[in-house]
PDB file of C-alpha atoms in Angstrom:
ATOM      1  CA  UNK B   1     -86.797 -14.893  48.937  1.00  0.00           C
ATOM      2  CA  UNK B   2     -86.930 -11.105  50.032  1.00  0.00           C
ATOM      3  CA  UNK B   3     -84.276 -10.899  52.655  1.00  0.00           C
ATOM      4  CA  UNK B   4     -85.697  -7.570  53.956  1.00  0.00           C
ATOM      5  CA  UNK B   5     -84.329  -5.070  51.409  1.00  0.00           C
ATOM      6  CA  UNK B   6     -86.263  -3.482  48.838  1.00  0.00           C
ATOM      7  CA  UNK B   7     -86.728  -4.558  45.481  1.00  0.00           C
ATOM      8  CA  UNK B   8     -85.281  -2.283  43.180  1.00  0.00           C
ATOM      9  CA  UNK B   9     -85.497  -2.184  39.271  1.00  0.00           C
ATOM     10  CA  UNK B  10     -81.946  -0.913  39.179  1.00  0.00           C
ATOM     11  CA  UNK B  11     -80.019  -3.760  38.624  1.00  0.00           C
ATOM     12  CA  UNK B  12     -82.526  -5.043  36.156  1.00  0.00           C
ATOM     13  CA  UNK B  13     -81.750  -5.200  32.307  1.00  0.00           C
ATOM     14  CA  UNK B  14     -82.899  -1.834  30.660  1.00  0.00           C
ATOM     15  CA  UNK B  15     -86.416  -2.343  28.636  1.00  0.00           C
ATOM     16  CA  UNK B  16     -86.393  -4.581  25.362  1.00  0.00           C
ATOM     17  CA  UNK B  17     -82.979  -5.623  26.214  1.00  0.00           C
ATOM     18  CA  UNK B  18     -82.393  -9.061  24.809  1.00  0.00           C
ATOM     19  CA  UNK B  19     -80.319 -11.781  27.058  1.00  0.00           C
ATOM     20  CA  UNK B  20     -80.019 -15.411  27.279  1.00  0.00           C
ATOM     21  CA  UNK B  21     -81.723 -17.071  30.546  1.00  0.00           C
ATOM     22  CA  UNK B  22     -82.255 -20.164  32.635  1.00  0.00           C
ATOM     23  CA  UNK B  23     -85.521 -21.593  32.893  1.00  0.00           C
ATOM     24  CA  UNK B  24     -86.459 -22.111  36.746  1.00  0.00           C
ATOM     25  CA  UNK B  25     -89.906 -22.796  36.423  1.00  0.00           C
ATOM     26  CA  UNK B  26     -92.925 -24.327  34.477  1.00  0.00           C
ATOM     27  CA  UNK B  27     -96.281 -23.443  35.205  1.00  0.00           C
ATOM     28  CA  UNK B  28     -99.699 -23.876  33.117  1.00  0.00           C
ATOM     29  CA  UNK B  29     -99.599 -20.034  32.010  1.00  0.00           C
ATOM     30  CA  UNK B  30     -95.726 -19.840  31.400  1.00  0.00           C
ATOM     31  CA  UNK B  31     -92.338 -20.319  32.340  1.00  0.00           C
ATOM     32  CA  UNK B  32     -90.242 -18.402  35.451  1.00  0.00           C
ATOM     33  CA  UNK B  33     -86.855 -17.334  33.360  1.00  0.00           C
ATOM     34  CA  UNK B  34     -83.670 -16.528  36.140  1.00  0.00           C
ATOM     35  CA  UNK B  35     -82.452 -13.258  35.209  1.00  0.00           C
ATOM     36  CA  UNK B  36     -78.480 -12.840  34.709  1.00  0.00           C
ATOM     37  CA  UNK B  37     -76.341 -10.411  37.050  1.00  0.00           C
ATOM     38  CA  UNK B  38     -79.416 -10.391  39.743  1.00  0.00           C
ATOM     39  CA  UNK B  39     -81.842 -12.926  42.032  1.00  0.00           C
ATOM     40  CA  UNK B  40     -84.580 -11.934  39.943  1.00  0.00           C
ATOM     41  CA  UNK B  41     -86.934 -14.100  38.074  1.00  0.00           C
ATOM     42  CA  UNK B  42     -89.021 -13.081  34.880  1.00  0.00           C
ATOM     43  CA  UNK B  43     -92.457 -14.478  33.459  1.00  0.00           C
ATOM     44  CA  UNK B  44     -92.821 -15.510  29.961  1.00  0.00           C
ATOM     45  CA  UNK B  45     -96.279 -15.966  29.727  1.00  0.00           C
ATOM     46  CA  UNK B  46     -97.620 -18.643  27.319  1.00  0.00           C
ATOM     47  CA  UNK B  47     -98.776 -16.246  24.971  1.00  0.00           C
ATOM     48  CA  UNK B  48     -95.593 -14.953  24.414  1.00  0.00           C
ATOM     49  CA  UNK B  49     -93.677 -17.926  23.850  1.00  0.00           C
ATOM     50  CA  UNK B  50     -94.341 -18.576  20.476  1.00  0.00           C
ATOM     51  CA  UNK B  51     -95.955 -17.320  17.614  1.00  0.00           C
ATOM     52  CA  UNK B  52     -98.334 -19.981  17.446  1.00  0.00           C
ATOM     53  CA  UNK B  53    -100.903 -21.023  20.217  1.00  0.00           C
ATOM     54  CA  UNK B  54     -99.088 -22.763  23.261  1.00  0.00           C
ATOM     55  CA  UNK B  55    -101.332 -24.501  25.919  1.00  0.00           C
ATOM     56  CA  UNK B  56     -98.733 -26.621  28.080  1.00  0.00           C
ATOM     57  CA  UNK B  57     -95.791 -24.277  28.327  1.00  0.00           C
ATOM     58  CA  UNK B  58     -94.160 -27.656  29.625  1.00  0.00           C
ATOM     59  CA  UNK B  59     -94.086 -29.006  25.628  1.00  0.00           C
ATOM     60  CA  UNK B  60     -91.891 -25.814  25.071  1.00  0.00           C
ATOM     61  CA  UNK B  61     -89.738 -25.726  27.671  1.00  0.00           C
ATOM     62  CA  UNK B  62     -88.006 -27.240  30.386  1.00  0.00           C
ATOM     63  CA  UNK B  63     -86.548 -26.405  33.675  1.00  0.00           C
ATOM     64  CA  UNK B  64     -82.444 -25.755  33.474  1.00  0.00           C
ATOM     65  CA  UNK B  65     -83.033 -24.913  29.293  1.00  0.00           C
ATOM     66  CA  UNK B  66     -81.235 -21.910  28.669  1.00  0.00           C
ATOM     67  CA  UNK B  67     -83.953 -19.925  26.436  1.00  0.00           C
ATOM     68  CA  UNK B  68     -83.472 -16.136  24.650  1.00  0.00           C
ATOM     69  CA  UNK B  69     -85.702 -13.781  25.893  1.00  0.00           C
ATOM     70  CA  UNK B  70     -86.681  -9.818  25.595  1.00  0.00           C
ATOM     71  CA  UNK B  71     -87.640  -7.419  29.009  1.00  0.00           C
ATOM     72  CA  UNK B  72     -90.848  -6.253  27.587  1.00  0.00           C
ATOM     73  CA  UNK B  73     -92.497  -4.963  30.750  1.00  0.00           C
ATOM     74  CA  UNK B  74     -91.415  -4.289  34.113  1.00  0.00           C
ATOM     75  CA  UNK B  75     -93.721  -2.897  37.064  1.00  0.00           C
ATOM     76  CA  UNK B  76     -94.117  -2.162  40.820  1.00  0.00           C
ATOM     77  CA  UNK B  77     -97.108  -4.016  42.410  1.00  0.00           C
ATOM     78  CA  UNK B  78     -97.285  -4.342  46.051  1.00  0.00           C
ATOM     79  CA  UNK B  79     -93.896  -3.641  46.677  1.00  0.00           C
ATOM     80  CA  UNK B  80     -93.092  -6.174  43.844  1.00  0.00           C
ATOM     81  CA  UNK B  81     -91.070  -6.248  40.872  1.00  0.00           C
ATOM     82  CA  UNK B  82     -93.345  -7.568  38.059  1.00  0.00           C
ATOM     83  CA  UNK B  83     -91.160  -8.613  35.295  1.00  0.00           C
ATOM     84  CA  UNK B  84     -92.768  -9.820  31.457  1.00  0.00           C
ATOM     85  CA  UNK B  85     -90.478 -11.117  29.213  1.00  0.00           C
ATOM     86  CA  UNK B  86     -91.046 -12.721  25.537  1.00  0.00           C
ATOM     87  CA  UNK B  87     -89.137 -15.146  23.693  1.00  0.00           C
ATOM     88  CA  UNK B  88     -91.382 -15.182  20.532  1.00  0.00           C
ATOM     89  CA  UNK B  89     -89.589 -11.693  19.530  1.00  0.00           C
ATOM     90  CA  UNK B  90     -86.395 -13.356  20.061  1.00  0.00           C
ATOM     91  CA  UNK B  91     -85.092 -15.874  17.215  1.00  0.00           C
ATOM     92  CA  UNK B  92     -84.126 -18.769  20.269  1.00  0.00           C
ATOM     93  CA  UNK B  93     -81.353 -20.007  17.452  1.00  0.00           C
ATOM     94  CA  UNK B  94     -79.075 -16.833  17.374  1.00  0.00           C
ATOM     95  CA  UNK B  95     -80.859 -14.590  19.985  1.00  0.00           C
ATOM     96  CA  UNK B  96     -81.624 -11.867  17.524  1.00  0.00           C
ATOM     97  CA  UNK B  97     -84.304  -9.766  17.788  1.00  0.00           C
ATOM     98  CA  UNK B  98     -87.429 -10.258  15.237  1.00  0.00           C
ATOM     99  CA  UNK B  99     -89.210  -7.168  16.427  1.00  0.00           C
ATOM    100  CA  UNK B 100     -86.605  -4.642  16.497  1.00  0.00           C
ATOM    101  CA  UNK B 101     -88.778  -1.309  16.554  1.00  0.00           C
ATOM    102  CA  UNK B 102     -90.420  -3.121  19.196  1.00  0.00           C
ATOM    103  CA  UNK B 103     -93.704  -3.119  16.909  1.00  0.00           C
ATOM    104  CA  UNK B 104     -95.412  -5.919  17.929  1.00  0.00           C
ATOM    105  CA  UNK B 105     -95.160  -5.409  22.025  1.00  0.00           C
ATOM    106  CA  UNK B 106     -96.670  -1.826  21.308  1.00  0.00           C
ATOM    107  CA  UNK B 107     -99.052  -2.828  19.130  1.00  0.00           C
ATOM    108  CA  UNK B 108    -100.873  -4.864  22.105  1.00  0.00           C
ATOM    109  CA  UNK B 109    -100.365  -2.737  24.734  1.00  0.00           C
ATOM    110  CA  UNK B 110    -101.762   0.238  22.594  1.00  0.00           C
ATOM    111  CA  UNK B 111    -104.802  -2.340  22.296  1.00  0.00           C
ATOM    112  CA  UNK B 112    -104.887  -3.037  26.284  1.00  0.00           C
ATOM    113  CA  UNK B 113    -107.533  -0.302  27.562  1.00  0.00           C
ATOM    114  CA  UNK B 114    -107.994  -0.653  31.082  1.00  0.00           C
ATOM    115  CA  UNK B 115    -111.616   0.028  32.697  1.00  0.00           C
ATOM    116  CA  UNK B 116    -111.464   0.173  36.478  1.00  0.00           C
ATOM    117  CA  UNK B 117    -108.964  -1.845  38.728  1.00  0.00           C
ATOM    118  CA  UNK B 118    -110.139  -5.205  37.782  1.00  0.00           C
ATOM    119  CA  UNK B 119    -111.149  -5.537  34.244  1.00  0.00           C
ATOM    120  CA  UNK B 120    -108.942  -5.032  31.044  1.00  0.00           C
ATOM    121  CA  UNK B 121    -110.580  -5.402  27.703  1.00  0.00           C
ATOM    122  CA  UNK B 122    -108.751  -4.783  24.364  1.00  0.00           C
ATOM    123  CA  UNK B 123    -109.762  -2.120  21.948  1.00  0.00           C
ATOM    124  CA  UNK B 124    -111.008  -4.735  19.976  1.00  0.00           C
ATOM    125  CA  UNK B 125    -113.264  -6.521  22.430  1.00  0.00           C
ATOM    126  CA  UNK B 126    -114.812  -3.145  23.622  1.00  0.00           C
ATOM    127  CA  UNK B 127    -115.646  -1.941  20.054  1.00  0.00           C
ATOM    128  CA  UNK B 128    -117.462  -5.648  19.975  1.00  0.00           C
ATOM    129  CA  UNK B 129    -119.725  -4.784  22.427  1.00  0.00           C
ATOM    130  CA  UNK B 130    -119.865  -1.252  22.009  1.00  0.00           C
ATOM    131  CA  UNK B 131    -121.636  -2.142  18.365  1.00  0.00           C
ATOM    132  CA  UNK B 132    -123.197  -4.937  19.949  1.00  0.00           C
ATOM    133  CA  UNK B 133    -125.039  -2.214  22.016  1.00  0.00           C
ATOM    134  CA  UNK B 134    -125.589   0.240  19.857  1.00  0.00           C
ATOM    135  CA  UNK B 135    -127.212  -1.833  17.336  1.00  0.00           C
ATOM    136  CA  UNK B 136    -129.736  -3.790  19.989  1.00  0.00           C
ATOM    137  CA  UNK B 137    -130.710  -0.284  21.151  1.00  0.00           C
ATOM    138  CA  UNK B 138    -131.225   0.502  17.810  1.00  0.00           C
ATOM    139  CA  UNK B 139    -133.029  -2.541  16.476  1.00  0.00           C
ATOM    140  CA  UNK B 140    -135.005  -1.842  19.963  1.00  0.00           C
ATOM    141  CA  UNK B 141    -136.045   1.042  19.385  1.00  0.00           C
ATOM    142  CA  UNK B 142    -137.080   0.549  15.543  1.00  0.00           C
ATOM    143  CA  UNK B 143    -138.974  -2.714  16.992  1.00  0.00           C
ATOM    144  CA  UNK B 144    -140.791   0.066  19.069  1.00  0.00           C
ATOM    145  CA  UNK B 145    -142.003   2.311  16.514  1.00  0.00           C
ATOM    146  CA  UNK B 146    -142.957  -0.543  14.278  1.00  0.00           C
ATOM    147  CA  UNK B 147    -145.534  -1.521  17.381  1.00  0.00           C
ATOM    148  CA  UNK B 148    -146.871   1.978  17.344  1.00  0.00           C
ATOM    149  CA  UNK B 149    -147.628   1.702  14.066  1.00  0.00           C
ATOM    150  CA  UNK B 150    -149.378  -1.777  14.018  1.00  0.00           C
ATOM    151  CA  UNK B 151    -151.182  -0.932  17.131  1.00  0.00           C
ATOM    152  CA  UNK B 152    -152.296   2.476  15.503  1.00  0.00           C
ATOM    153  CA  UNK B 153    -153.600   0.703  12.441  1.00  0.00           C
ATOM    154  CA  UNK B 154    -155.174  -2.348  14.308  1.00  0.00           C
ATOM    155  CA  UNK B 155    -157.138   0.336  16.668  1.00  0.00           C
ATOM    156  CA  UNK B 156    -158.460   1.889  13.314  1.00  0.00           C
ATOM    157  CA  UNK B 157    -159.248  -0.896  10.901  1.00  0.00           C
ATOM    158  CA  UNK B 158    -160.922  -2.395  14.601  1.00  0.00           C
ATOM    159  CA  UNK B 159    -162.784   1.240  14.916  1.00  0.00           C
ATOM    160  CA  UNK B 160    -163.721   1.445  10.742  1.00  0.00           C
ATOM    161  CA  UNK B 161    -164.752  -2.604  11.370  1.00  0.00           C
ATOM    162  CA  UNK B 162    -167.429  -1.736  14.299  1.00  0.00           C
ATOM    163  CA  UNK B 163    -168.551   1.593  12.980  1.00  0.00           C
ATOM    164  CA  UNK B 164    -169.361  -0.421   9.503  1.00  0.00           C
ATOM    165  CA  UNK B 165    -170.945  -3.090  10.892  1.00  0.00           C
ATOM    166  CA  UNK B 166    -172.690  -1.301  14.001  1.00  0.00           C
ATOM    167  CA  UNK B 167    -173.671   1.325  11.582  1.00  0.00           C
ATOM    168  CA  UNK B 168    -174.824  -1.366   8.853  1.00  0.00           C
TER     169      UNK B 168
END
């Protein structure tokens, strides 16, 4: 569809702007929304269409329904416009926003750490297996000194044993 110009993020909507779209595409992880006043097309992804778990976008929407939506993230990968948009934030009745301070769409990109170029865990996820760690290596090493110990006193009760009975 790129007909050899540039894309741009000019003539997109500003960040958590709010505005009423077509639907021009299902998928299995969301829905392609057209974007009014330009050729571009937005992803809601299935987590963000509803406040409750969605696994068919296609039970939510259809193609042609026109569905309220908020810009929550726009980026430039490989000379692509990315564009994420939500419609849980947006009350699809009246189009008004239920996450004015934009709380929410912080909130979980605060929690989004990224670790190399491939692999994003959340803050939550990573403290998981930090204290996963931490605690194995722990319990290792206790399990390691209690060894010591046993082995310690089996090699002298085994030494007191022999010396009694060799010495008996």
């Amino acid at each position: 569809m790129n007909s050899g110009r540039p894309e741009t993020m000019e003539n997109l909507p500003a960040l958590y702007t709010i505005f009423q779209g077509e639907v021009a595409m299902v998928t299995d992880y969301g829905a392609f929304i057209k974007i009014p006043g330009c050729r571009k097309q937005g992803l809601v992804h299935r987590t963000h269409m509803s406040s409750c778990r969605v696994d068919k976008p296609s039970e939510i929407v259809d193609v042609g329904d026109k569905v309220w939506v908020k810009l929550i993230g726009r980026e430039m990968k490989n000379d692509r416009i990315k564009v994420s948009l939500s419609m849980k934030v947006v009350n699809q009745g009246t189009g008004k926003d239920l996450d004015p301070n934009n709380v929410i769409i912080e909130r979980r990109r605060k929690r989004n750490i990224e670790i190399g170029s491939h692999l994003t865990l959340t803050a939550q996820t990573l403290r998981v297996i930090q204290a996963r760690g931490q605690g194995t290596h722990q319990k290792t090493a206790r399990q390691q000194r209690r060894r010591k110990r046993r082995r310690s006193t089996r090699r002298s009760t085994r030494s007191e044993s022999i010396k009694s009975v060799g010495g008996g």
